[in-house]
CSV table of C-alpha atoms in Angstrom, one decimal:
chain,number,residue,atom,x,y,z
F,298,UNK,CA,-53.6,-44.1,15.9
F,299,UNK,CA,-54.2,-42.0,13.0
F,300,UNK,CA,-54.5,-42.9,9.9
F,301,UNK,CA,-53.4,-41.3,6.4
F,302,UNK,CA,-54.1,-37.7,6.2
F,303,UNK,CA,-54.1,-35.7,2.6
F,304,UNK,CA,-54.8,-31.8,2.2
F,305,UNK,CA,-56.7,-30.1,1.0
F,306,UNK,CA,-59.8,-32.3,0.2
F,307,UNK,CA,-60.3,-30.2,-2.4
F,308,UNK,CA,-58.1,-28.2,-4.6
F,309,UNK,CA,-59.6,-26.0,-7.8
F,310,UNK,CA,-57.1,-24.2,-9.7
F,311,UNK,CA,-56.8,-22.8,-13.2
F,312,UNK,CA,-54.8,-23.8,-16.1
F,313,UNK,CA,-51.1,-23.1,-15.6
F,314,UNK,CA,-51.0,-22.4,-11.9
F,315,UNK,CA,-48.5,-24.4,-9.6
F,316,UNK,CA,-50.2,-27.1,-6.8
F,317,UNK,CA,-48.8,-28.7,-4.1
F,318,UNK,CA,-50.8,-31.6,-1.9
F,319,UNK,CA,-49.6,-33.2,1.0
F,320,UNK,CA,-49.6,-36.4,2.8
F,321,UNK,CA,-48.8,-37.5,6.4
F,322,UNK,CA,-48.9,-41.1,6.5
F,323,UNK,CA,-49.2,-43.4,9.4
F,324,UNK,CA,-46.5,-42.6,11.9
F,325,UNK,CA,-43.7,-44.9,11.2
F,326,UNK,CA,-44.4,-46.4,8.0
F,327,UNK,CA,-41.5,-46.1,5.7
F,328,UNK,CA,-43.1,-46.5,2.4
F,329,UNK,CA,-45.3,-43.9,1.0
F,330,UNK,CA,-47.3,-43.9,-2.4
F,331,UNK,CA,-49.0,-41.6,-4.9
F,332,UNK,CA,-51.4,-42.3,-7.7
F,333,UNK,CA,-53.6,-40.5,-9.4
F,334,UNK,CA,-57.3,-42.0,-10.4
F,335,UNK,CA,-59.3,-40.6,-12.7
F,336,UNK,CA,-63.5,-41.5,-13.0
F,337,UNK,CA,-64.5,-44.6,-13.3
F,338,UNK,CA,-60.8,-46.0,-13.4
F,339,UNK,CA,-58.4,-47.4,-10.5
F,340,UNK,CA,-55.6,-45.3,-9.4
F,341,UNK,CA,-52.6,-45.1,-11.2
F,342,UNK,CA,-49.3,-45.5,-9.3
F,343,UNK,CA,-46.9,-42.2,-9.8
F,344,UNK,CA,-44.2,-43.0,-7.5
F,345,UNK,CA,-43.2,-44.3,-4.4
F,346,UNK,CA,-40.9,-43.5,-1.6
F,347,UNK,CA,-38.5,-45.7,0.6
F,348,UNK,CA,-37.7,-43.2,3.6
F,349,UNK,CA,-36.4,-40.1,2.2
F,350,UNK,CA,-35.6,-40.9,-1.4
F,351,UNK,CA,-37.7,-41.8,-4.2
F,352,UNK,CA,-37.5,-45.4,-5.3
F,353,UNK,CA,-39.5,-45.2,-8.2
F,354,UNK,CA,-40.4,-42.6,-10.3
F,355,UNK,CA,-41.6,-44.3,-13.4
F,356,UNK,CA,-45.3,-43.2,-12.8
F,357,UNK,CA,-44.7,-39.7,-12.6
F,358,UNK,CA,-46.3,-38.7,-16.4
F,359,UNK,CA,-43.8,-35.7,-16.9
F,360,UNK,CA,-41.4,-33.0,-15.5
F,361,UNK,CA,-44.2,-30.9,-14.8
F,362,UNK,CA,-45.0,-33.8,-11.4
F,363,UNK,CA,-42.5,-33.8,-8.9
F,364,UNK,CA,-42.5,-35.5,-5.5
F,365,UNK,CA,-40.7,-34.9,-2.2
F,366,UNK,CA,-40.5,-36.4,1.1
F,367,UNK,CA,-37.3,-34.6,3.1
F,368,UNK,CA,-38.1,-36.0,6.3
F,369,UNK,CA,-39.0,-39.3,5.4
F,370,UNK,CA,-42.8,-38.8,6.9
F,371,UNK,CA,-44.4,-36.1,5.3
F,372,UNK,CA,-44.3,-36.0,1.3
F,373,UNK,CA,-45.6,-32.9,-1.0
F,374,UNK,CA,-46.7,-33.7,-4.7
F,375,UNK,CA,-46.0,-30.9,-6.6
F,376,UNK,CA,-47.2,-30.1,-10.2
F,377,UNK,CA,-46.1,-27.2,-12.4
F,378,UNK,CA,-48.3,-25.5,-14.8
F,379,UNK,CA,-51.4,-27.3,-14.7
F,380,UNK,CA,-53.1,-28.3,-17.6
F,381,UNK,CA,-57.0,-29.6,-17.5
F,382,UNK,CA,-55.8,-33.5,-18.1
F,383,UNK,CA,-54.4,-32.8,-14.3
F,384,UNK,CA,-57.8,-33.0,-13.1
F,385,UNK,CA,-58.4,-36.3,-11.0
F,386,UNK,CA,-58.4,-37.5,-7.3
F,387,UNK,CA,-54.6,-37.9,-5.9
F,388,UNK,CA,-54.3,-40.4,-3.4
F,389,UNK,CA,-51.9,-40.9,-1.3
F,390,UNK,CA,-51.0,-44.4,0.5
F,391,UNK,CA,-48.3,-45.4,3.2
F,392,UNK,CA,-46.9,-49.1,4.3
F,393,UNK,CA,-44.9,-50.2,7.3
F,394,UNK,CA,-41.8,-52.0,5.0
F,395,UNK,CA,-42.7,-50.9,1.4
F,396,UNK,CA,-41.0,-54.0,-0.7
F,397,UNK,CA,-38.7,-55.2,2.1
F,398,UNK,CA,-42.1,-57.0,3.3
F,399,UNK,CA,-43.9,-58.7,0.8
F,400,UNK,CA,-47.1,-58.9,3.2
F,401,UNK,CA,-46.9,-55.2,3.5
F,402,UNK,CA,-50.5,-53.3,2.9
F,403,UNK,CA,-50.8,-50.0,2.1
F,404,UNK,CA,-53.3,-48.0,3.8
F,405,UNK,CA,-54.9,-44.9,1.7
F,406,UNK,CA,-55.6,-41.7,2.9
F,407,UNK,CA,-59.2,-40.0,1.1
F,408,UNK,CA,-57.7,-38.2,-1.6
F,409,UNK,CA,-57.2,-34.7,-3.0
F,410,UNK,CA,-60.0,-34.0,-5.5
F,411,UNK,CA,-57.7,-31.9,-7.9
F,412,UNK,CA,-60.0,-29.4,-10.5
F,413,UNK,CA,-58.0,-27.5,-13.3
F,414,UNK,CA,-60.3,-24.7,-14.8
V,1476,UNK,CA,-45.9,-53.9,-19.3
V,1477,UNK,CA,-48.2,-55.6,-16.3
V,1478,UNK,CA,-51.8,-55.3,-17.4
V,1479,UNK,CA,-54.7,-55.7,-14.6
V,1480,UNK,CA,-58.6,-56.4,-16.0
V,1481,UNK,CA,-61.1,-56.7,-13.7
V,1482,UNK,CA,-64.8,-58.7,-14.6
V,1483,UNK,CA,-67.4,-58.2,-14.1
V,1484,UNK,CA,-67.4,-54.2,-14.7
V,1485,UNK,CA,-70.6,-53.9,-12.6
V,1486,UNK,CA,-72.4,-56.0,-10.7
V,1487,UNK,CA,-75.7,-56.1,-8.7
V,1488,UNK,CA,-77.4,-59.3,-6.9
V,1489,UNK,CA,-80.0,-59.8,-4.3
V,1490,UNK,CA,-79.4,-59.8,-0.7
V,1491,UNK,CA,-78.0,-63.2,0.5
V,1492,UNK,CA,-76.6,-64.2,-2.8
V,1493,UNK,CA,-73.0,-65.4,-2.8
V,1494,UNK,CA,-71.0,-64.0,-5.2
V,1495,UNK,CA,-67.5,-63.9,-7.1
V,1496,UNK,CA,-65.3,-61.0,-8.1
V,1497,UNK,CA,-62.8,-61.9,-11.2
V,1498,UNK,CA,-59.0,-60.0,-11.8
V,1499,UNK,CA,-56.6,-60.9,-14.2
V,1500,UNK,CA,-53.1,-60.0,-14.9
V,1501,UNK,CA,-50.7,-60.3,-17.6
V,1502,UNK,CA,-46.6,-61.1,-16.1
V,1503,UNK,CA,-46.8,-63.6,-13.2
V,1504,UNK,CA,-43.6,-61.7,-11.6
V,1505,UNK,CA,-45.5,-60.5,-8.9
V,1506,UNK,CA,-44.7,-59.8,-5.4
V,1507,UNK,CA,-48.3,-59.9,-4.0
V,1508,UNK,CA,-51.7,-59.1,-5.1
V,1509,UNK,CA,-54.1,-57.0,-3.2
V,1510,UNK,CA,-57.9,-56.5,-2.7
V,1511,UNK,CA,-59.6,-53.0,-2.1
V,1512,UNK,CA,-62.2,-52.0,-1.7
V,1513,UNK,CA,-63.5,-48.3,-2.2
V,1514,UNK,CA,-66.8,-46.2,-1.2
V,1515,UNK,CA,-67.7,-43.5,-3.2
V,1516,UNK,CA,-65.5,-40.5,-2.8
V,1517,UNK,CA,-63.4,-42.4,-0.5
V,1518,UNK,CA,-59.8,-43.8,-0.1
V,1519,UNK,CA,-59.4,-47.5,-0.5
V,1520,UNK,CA,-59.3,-49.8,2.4
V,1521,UNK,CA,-57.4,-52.9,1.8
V,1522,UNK,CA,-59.1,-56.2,2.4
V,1523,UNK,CA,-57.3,-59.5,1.8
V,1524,UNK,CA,-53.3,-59.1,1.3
V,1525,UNK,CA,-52.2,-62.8,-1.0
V,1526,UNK,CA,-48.7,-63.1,-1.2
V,1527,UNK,CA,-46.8,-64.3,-3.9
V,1528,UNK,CA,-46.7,-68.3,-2.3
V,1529,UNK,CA,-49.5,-67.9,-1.2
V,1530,UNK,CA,-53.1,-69.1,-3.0
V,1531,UNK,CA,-55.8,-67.8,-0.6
V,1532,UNK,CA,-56.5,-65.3,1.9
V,1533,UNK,CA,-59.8,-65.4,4.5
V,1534,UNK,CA,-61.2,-62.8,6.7
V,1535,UNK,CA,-64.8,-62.9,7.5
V,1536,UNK,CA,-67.2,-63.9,4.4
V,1537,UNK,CA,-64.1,-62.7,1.8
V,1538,UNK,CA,-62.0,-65.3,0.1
V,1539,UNK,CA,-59.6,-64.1,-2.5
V,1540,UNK,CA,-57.7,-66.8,-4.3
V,1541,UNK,CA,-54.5,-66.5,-6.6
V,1542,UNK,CA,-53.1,-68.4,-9.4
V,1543,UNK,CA,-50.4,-67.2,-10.4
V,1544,UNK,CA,-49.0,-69.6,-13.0
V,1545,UNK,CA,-52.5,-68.6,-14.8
V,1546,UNK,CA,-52.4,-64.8,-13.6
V,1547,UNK,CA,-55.8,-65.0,-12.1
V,1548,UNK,CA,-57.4,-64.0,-8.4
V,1549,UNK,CA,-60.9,-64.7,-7.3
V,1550,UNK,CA,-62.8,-62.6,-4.4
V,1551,UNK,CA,-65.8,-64.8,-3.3
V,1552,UNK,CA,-67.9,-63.4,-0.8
V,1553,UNK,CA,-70.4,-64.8,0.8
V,1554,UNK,CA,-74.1,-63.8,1.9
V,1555,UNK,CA,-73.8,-60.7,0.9
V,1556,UNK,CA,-75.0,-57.9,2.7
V,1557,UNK,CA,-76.2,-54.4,1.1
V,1558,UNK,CA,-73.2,-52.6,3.3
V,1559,UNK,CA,-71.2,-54.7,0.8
V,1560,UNK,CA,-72.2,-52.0,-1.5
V,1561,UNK,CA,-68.9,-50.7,-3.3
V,1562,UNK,CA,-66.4,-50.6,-5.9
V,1563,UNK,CA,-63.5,-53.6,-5.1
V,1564,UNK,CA,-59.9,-53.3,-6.8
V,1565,UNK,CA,-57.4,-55.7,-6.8
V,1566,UNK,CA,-53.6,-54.3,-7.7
V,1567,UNK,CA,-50.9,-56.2,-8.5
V,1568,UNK,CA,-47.3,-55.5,-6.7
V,1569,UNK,CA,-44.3,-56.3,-9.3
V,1570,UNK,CA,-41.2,-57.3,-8.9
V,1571,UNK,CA,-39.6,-56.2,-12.1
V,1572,UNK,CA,-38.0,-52.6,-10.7
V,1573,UNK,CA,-38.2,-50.9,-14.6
V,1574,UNK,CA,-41.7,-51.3,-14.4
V,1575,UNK,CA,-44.6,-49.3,-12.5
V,1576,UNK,CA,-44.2,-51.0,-9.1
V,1577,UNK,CA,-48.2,-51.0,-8.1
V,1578,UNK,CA,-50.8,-51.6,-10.9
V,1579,UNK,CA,-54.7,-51.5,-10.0
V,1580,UNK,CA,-57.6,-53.1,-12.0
V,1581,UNK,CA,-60.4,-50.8,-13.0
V,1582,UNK,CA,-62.7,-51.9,-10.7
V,1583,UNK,CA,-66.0,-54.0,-10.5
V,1584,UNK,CA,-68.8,-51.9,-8.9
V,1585,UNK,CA,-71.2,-54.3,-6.7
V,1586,UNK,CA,-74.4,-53.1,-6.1
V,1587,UNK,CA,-76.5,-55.2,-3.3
V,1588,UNK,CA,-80.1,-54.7,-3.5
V,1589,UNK,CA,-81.9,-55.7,0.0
């Protein structure tokens, strides 16, 4: 089947405009992740999802970042006034059991290549 | 707070050569430790899963070890190959709910030259 899916590729905004990227994981998984990875650096975990509600949060750098996932498949990152720091590849990963399995592997989608002007 | 360092940053070896990938982490608590490993401007695709009682994983030439009394995990693989060419991560998965619940190395960036 398909695997992880994450639009747009690319997204170039300028400083102070509102963003949204999706994700559509793997069709039944119930876990999904974001993280955020900047050059040369691994990705950074922002927050994950256990069906519909968000299990952990503790990534998410400040009020400007919030996450949804209403139907417990698809899940928009959303970030409020950008600022330049923003700038960095999101990825998105999903996982059949999240923690309730600990032999549970995520599977990444490509990214979102986020530019802030 | 969990703390994942990866060594070598960069690597690059011959054609054939076997070769070891080092990751270290800072609170034992885990729940499992992951490989990845990442083309460039790709996703990551995960490559050995070790689980928490667990102290290897094999698939094909990759063998990734854990110790976790001594936070520690190996990748060997062996004969490399130039398509080996990439950056490898290893993330921890805590268990500790107030803290980040996935933390990645850096990275170690193998370069094999044919």
């Amino acid at each position: 089947g398909a695997g992880v899916s994450q639009t747009p590729s690319n997204k170039v905004t300028e400083k102070g405009k509102y963003v949204e990227l999706r994700c559509d994981p793997i069709s039944g998984h119930t876990a999904l992740y974001w993280y955020r990875q900047s050059l040369g650096q691994g990705p950074e975990f922002l927050i994950y999802f256990q069906g519909t509600g968000a299990a952990d949060d503790s990534g998410l750098p400040n009020d400007r970042f919030f996450a949804v996932r209403p139907e417990g498949s698809v899940s928009t990152l959303k970030i409020q006034r950008t600022e330049r720091g923003d700038s960095a590849v999101y990825l998105c990963a999903s996982s059949l059991l999240g923690l309730a399995g600990d032999t549970d592997t995520q599977y990444f989608g490509p990214g979102t290549r986020l530019t802030v002007l | 707070k969990q703390e994942v360092t990866q060594i070598p940053a960069a690597l690059s070896v011959p054609e054939g050569e076997n070769l070891v990938l080092n990751c270290s982490f800072t609170d034992s608590a885990i729940y499992n430790l992951q490989w990845f490993r990442q083309d460039p401007g790709k996703g990551l695709t995960s490559l050995l899963l070790i689980q928490s009682s667990q102290r290897e994983q094999t698939s094909g030439r990759l063998n990734a070890s854990l110790d976790k009394s001594s936070g520690r995990s190996t990748l060997y693989i062996a004969a490399s190959q130039p398509g080996d060419s990439a950056t490898y991560l290893c993330a921890v998965m805590n268990l500790k709910t107030s803290y980040d619940k996935v933390i990645f190395g850096p990275g170690t960036s193998l370069s094999v030259i044919p």
